[in-house]
Coordinates of C-alpha atoms in Angstrom, one line a residue:
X130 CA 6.1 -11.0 -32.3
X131 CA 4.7 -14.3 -31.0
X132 CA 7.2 -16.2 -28.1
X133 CA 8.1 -19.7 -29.3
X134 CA 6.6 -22.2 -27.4
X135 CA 9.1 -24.4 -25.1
X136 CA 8.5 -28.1 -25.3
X137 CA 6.4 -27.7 -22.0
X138 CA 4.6 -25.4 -23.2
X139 CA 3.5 -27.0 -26.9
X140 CA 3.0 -30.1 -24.8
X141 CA 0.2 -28.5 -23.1
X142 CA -1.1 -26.4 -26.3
X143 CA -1.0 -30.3 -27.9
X144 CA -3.9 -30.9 -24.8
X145 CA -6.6 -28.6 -26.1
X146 CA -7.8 -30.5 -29.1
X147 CA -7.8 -33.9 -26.5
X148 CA -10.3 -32.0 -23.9
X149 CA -12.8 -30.9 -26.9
X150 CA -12.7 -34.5 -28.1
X151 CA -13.5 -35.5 -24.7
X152 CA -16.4 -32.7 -25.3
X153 CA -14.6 -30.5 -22.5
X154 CA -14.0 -26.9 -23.1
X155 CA -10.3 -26.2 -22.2
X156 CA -11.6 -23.0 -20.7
X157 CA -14.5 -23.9 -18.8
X158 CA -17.0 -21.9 -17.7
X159 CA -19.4 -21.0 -14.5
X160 CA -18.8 -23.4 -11.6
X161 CA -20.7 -23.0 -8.0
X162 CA -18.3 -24.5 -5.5
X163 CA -19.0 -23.5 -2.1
X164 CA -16.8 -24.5 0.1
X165 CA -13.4 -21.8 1.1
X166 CA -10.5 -24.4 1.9
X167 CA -9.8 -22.2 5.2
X168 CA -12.9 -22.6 6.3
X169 CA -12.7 -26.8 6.0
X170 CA -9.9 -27.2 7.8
X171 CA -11.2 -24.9 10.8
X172 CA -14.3 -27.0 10.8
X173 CA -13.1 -30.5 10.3
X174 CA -9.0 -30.5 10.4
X175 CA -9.0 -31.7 14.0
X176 CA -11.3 -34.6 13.6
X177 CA -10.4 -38.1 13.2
X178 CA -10.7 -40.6 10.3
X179 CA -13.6 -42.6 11.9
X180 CA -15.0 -39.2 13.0
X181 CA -14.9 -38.1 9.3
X182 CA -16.1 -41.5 7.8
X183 CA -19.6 -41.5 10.2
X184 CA -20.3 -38.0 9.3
X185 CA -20.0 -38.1 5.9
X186 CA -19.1 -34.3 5.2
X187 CA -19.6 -34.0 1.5
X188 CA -17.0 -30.8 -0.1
X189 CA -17.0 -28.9 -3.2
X190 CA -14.2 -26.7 -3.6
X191 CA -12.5 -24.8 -6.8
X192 CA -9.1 -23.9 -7.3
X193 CA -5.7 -24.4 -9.1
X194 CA -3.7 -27.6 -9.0
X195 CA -0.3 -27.1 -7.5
X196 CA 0.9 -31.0 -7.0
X197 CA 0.1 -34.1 -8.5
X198 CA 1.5 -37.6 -7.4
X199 CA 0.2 -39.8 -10.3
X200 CA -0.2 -43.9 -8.9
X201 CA -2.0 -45.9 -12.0
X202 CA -5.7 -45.5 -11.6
X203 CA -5.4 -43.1 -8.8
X204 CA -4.2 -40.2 -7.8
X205 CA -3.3 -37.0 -4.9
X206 CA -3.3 -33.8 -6.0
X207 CA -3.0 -30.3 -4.1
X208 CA -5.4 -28.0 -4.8
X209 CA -5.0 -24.0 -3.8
X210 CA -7.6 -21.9 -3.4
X211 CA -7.7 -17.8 -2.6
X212 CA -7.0 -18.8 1.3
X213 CA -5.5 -22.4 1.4
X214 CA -4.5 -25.7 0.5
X215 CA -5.8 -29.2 0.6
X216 CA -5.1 -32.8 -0.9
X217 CA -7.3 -34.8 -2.8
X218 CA -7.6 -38.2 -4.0
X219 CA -8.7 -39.5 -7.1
X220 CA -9.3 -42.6 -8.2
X221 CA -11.0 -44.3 -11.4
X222 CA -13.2 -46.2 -10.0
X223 CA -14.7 -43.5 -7.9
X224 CA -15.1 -40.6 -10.7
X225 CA -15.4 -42.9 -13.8
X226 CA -13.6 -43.2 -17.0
X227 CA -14.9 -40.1 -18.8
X228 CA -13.8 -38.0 -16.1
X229 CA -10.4 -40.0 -15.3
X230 CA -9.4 -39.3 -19.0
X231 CA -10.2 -35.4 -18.2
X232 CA -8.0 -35.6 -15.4
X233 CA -5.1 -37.4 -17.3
X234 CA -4.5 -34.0 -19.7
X235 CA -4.0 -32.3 -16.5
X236 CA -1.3 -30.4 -15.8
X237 CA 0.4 -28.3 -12.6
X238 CA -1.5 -24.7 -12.6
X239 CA -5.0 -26.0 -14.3
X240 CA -7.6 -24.6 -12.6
X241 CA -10.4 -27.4 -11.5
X242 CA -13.4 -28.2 -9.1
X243 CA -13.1 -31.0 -6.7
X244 CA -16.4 -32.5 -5.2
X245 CA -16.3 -35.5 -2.5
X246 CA -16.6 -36.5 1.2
X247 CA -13.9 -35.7 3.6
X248 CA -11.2 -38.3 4.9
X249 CA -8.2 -38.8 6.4
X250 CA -5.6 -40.3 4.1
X251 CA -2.8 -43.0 5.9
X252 CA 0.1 -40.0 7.3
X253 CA -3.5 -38.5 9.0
X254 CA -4.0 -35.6 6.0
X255 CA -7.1 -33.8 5.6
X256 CA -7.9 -35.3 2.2
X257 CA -10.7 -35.0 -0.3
X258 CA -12.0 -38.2 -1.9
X259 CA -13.0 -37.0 -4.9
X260 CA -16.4 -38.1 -6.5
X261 CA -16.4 -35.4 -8.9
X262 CA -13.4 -33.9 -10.5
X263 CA -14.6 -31.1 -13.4
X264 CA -12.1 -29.1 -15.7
X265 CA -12.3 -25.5 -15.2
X266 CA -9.6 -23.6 -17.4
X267 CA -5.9 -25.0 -18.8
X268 CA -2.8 -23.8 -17.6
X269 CA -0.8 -23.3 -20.9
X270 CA 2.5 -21.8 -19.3
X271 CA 4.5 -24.5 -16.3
X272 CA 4.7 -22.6 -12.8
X273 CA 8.1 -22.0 -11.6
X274 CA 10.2 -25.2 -10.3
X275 CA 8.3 -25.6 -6.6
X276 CA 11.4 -25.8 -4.8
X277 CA 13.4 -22.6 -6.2
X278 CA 9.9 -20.9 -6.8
X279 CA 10.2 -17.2 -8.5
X280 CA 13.1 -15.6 -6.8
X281 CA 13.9 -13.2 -8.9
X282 CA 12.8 -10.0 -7.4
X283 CA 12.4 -8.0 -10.8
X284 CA 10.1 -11.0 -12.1
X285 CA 8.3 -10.9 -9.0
X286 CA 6.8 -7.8 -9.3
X287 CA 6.6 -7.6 -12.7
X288 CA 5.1 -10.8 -12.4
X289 CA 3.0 -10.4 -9.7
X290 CA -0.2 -12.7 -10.8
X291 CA 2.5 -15.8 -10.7
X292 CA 4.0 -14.1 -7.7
X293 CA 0.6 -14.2 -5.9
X294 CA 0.0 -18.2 -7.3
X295 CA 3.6 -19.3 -5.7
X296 CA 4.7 -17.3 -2.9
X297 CA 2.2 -17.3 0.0
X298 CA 3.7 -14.7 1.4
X299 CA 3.4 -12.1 -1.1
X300 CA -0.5 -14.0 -1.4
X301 CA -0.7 -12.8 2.5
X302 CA 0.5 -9.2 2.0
X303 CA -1.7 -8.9 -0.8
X304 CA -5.1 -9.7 1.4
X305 CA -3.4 -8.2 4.5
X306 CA -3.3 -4.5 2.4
X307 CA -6.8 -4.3 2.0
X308 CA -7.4 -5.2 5.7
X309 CA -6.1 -2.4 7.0
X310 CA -7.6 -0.1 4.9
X311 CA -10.7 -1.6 6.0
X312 CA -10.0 -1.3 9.5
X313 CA -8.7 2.6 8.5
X314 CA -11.8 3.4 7.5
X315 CA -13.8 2.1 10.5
X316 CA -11.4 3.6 12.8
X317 CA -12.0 7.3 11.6
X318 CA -16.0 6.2 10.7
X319 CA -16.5 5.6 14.3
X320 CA -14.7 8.9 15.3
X321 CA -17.5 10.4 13.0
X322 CA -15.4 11.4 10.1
X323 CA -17.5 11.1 6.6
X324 CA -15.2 9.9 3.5
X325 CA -15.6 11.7 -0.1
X326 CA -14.3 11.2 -3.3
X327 CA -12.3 14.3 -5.0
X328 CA -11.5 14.9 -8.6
X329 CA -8.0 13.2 -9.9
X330 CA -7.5 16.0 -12.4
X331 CA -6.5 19.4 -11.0
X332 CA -6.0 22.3 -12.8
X333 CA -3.2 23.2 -11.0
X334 CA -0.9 21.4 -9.0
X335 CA -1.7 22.6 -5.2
X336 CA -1.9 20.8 -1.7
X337 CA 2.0 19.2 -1.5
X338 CA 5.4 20.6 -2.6
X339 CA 6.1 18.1 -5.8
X340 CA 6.4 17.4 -9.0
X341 CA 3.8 17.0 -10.6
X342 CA 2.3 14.5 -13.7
X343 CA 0.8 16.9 -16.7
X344 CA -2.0 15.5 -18.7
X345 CA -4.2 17.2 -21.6
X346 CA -7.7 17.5 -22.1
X347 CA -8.6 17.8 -25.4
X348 CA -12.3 18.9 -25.3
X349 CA -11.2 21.8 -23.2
X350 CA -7.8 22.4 -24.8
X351 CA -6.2 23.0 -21.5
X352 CA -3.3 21.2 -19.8
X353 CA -4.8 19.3 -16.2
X354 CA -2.4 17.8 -13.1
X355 CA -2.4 14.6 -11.5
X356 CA -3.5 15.1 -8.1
X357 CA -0.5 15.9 -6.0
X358 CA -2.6 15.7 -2.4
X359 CA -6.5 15.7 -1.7
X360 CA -5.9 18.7 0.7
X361 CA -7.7 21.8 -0.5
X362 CA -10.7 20.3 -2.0
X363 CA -11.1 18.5 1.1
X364 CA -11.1 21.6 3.4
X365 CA -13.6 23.0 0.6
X366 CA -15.9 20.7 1.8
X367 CA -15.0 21.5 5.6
X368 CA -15.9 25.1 4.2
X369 CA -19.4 23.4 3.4
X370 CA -20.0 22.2 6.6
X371 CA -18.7 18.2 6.4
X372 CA -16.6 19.0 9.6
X373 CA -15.0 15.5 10.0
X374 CA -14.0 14.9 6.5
X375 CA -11.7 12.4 4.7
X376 CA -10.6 10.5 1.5
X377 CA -8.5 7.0 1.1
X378 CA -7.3 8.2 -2.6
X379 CA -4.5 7.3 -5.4
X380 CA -1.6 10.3 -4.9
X381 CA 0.7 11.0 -8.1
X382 CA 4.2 12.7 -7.7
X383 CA 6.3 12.8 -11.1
X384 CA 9.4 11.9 -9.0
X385 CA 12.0 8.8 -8.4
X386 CA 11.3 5.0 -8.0
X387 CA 13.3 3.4 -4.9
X388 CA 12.4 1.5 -2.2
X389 CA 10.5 3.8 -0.4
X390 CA 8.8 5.9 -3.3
X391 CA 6.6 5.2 -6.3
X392 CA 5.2 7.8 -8.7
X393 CA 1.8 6.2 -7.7
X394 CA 0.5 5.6 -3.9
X395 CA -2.4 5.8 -1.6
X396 CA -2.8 8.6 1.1
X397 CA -5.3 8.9 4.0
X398 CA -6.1 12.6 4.2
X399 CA -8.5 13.8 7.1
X400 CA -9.6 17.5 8.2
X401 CA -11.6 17.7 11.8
X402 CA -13.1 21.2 11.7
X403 CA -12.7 23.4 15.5
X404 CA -9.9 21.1 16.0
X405 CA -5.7 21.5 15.7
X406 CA -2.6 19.7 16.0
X407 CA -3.2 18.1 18.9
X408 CA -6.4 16.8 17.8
X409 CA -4.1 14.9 14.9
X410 CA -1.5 13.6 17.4
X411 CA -4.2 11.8 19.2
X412 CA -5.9 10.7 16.0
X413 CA -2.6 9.4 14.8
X414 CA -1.6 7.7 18.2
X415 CA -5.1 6.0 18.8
X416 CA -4.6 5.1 14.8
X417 CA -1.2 3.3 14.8
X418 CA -2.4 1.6 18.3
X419 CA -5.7 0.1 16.8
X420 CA -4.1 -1.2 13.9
X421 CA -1.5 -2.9 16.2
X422 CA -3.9 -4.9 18.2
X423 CA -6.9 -5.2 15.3
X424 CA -4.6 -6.7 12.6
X425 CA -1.3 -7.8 14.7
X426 CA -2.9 -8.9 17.7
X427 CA 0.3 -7.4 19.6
X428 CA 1.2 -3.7 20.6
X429 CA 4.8 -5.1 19.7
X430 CA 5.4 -4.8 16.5
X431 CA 8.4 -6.1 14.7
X432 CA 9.7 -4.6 11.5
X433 CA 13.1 -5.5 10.3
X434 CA 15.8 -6.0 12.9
X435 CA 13.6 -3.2 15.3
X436 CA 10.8 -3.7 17.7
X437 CA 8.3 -1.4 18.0
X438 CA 6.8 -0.6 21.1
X439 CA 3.1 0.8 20.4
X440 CA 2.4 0.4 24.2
X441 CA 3.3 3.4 25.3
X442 CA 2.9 7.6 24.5
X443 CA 4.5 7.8 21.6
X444 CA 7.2 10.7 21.8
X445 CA 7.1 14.6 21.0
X446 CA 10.5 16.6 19.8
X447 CA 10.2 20.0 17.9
X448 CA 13.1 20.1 14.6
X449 CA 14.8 22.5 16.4
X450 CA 15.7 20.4 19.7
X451 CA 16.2 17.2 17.8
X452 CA 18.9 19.3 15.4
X453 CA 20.5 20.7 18.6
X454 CA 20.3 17.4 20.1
X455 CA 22.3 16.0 16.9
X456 CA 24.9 18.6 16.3
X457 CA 24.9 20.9 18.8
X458 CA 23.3 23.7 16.5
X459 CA 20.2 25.4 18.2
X460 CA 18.8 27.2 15.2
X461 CA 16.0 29.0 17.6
X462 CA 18.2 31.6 17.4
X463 CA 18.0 34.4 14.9
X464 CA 20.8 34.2 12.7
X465 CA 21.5 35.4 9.2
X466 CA 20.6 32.9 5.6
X467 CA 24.4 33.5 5.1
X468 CA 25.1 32.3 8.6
X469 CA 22.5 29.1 7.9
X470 CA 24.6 28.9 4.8
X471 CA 27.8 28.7 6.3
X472 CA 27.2 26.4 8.5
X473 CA 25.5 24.1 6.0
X474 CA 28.7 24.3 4.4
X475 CA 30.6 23.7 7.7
X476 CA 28.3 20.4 8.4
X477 CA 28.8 19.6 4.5
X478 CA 24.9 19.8 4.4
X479 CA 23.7 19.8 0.3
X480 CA 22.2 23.3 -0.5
X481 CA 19.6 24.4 -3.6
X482 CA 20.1 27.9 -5.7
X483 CA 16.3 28.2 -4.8
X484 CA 16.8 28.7 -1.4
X485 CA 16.6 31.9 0.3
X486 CA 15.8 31.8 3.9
X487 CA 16.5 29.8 6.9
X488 CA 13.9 27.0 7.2
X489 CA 15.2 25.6 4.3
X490 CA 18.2 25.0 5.6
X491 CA 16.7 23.5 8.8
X492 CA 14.7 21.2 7.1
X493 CA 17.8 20.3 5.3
X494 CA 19.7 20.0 8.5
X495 CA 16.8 17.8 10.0
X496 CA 16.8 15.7 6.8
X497 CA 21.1 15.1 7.0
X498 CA 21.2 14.2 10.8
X499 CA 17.8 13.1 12.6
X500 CA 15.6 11.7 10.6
X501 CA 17.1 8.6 9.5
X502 CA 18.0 8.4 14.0
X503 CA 14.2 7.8 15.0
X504 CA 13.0 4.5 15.2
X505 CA 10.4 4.8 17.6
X506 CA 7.1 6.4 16.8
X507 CA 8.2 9.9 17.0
X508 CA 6.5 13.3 16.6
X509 CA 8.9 16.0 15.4
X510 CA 6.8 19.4 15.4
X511 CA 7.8 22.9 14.8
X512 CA 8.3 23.2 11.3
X513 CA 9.9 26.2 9.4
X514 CA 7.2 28.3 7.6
X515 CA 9.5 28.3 4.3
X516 CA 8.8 24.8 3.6
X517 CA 5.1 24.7 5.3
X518 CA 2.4 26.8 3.1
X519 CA -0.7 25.8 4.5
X520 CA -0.4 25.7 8.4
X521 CA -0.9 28.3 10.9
X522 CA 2.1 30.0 13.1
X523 CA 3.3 29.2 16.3
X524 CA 4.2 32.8 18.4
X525 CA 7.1 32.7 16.4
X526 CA 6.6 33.7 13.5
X527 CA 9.4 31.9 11.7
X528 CA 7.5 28.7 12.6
X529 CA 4.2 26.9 11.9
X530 CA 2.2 24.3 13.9
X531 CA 2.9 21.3 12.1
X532 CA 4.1 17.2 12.9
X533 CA 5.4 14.7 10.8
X534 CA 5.6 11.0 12.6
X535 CA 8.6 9.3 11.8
X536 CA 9.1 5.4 12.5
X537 CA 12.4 3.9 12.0
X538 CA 13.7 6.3 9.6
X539 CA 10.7 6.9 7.7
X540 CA 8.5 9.6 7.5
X541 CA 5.1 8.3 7.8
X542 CA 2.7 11.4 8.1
X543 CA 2.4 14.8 7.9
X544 CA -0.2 17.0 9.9
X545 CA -1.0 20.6 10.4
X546 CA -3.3 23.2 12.6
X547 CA -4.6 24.2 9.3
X548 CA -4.0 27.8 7.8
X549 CA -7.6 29.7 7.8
X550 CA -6.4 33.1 7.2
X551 CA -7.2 34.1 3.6
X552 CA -4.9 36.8 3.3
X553 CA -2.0 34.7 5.5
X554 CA -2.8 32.3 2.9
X555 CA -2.3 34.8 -0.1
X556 CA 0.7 35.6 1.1
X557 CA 1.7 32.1 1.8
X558 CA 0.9 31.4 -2.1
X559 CA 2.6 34.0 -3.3
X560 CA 5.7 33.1 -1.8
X561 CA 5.5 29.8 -3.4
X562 CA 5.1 31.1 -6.6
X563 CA 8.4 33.6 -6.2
X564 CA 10.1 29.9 -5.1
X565 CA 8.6 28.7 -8.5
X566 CA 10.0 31.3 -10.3
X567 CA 13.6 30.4 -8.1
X568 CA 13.8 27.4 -10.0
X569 CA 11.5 24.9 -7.3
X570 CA 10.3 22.6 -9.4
X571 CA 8.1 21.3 -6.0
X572 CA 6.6 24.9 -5.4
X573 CA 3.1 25.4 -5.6
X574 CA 0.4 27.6 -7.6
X575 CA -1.8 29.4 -6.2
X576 CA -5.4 28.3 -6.3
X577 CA -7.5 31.4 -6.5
X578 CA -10.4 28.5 -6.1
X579 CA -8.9 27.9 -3.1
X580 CA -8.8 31.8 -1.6
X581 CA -11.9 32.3 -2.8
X582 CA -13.7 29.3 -0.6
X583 CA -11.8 30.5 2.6
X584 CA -13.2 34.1 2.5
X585 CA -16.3 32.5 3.0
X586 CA -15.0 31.5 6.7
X587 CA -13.1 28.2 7.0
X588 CA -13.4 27.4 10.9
X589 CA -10.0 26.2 12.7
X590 CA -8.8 22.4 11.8
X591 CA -6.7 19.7 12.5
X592 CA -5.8 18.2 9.0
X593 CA -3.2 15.4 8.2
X594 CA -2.2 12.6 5.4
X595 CA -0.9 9.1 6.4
X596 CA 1.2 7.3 3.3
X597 CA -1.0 4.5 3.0
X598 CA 2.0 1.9 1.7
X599 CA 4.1 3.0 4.1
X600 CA 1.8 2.0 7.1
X601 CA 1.5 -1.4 5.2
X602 CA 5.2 -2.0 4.8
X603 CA 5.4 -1.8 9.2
X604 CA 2.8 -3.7 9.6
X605 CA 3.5 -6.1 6.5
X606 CA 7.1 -6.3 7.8
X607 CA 8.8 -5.5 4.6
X608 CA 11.0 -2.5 3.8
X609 CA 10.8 -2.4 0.1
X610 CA 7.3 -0.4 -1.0
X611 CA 6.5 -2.9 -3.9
X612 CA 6.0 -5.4 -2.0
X613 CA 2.9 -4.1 -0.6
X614 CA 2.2 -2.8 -3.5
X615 CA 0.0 -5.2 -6.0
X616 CA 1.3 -3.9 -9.4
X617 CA 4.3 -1.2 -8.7
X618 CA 5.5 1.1 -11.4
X619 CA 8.3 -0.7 -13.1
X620 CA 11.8 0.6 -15.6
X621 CA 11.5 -0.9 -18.7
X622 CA 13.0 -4.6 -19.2
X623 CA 16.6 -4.9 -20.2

């Protein structure tokens, strides 16, 4: 059912028939502008009027109109283009009467060209004089009020193409993402790592402990997952011999929707073959530092109320320490699931039916009283093997060689020395699988695809993933993920 029009709106549908009288398509076509607006006022912003007025510097840029101050036969407008803003004048007797009537149907949001010669206008503004104004395509729908803007956050997202006209600062984050995943990629290029492209569809769901999405192919008949993780078909083509390898890929979890989590999100994942988890450590440090400096400029970064101080090592705690740090528990020690239990219980820690061993309740423990405590890069290593199917033991054998790096509360990668022991790794599956059959929704399958590649000798490896998102909310300085995100999964409307 077709919206009825506001009187703004049918004011500006009333336009149309005016520009095609004026022999003006309301929707334009092809125009060659070449001049960014950024790049005008880093090359002329500083120079004078009479400076500007010798050298004649002749403009031609394209964007949308954001501000017009109407004066008789003349005019100043702002125009907004993908990386700035810049006045204009127009006058009659400059740009004729053909294209002064063009530029009387205009409205706020029309998208036009501006040609001229560069001035200075009396309060010393960078302004275009305008020689040759041309219609590009009608704005039928009035941009939010300029002062009150779109505040509504809902709107905003859902929104986001207006979001991105009106709030510069969403416009920012928006050109700031792709930066850094730019400067992601030449960071582990120049470190020798080769990116590859994996397949979406899986036909199981393997590499992560989540929920997964469920699809159909109907060709085949068969029932194909959303890629959970990238990780085993990346360390299939490790197997092959691409011993630096990694992908910059879309992630899909069936799970919730908060300010930290959407079903959809981009993942770094990166295997270096003969290496282990110290190999990641340093890969992750050396990461977080470049960024810093290469998009920041600083190796102090703010992010909410915290500072982050990337200057210096960043620091090491195994789970077990930081839990004994936080209660007093030291959970090295052998001790019974129904002891674990008890004090879960005794801590008023949540438990699962599916547990059945103590690393879950570690993790749990971890998850109730640390995490949310570090603010500063921190590596927490150690893991329990319950809850860590693909990485190799430490000497004991109730533990695997595995980091996560946490940063103010968040979790914001997960690495491993990388499991290369086919029939550890059956074993590993298969205890997954009984998990599955517990009730974990988040278990894994076993990939016999998988076994079968590592019997053909998969040499030792450093692997990890790094939430993309999550590394652009720090260095974005925002703590809600949607806002670094361009078009974010959404409820439905009220």
């Amino acid at each position: 059912m077709e919206e009825k029009l506001t009187d703004q709106e049918q004011a500006r549908y009333d336009k149309l028939p005016k520009y095609e009288e004026l022999g003006v398509d309301p929707f334009g076509k092809r125009y060659d502008w070449k001049d960014r607006i950024c790049d005008i006022r880093a090359n002329y912003g500083e120079l004078s009027a009479e400076e500007l007025s010798e050298k004649a510097i002749e403009v031609d840029v394209a964007g949308r109109l954001l501000a017009i101050r109407r004066m008789g036969k003349a005019a100043f407008v702002n125009l907004k283009d993908e990386f700035g803003n810049i006045q204009g004048w127009i006058g009659l007797d400059v740009i004729g009467e053909h294209d002064y009537s063009v530029f009387k149907l205009a409205d706020l949001g029309d998208i036009v060209g501006l040609k001229g010669t560069l001035m200075k206008s009396r309060t010393g503004e960078l302004t275009i004089r305008v020689t040759g104004y041309t219609h590009i395509s009608k704005c039928l729908k009035p941009l939010p009020e300029k002062f009150h803007g779109l505040t509504d956050t809902e709107d905003r997202y859902r929104k986001r193409y207006l979001d991105l006209i009106v709030n510069d600062d969403s416009r920012k984050i928006a050109l700031m993402r792709p930066a850094i995943i730019k400067e992601v990629r030449r960071y582990c290029d120049d470190l020798g790592f080769v990116e590859v492209e994996t397949p979406v569809l899986s036909p199981i769901a393997g590499g992560a402990a989540a929920r997964p999405f469920i699809t159909h192919h109907n060709t085949l008949d068969k029932d194909f997952y959303l890629r959970i993780a990238t990780e085993l078909n990346l360390k299939k083509a490790m197997i092959g011999g691409i011993d630096r390898v990694y992908e910059i890929g879309r992630i899909f979890r069936n799970e919730g929707i908060d300010t930290r989590h959407n079903p959809e999100f981009t993942t770094i994942e990166l295997y270096q073959a003969y290496g282990d988890l110290r190999s990641m450590k340093e890969w992750m440090e050396g990461l977080l530092k470049s960024l810093a400096k290469k998009i920041l400029g600083t190796d102090q970064v703010t992010w909410g109320e915290h500072v982050l101080d990337f200057s210096v090592p960043f620091k090491s705690v195994s789970m077990c320490d930081a839990i004994l740090e936080a209660t007093g528990i030291d959970f090295r020690k052998e001790m019974t699931f129904e002891e674990a239990v008890a004090l879960a219980k005794e801590h008023h820690v949540p438990l699962q039916e599916s547990w059945n061993s103590v690393g879950y309740i570690i993790q749990a423990f971890f998850d109730e009283f640390v995490e949310k405590t570090l603010i500063q890069p921190t590596f927490v290593h150690t893991y329990p093997i319950e809850v860590s199917p693909l990485t190799k033991k430490t000497e004991d054998p109730r533990f695997v060689d595995r980091f996560e790096i946490f940063i103010c509360g968040m979790e914001f990668a997960n690495a491993y020395s990388e499991l290369n022991n086919p029939f550890d790794q059956k074993e590993r599956f298969e205890a997954q699988l009984a998990a599955k059959g517990r009730g974990d929704e988040e278990a894994n399958d076993i990939d016999f695809s998988f076994l079968d590649a590592m019997r053909y000798g998969m040499p030792p490896a450093g692997g990890i993933g790094l939430g993309i998102d999550r590394l652009c909310m720090m260095l974005c300085n925002v703590d809600n993920i949607r806002e670094v995100l361009l078009f974010p999964t959404m409820r439905d409307e009220k």
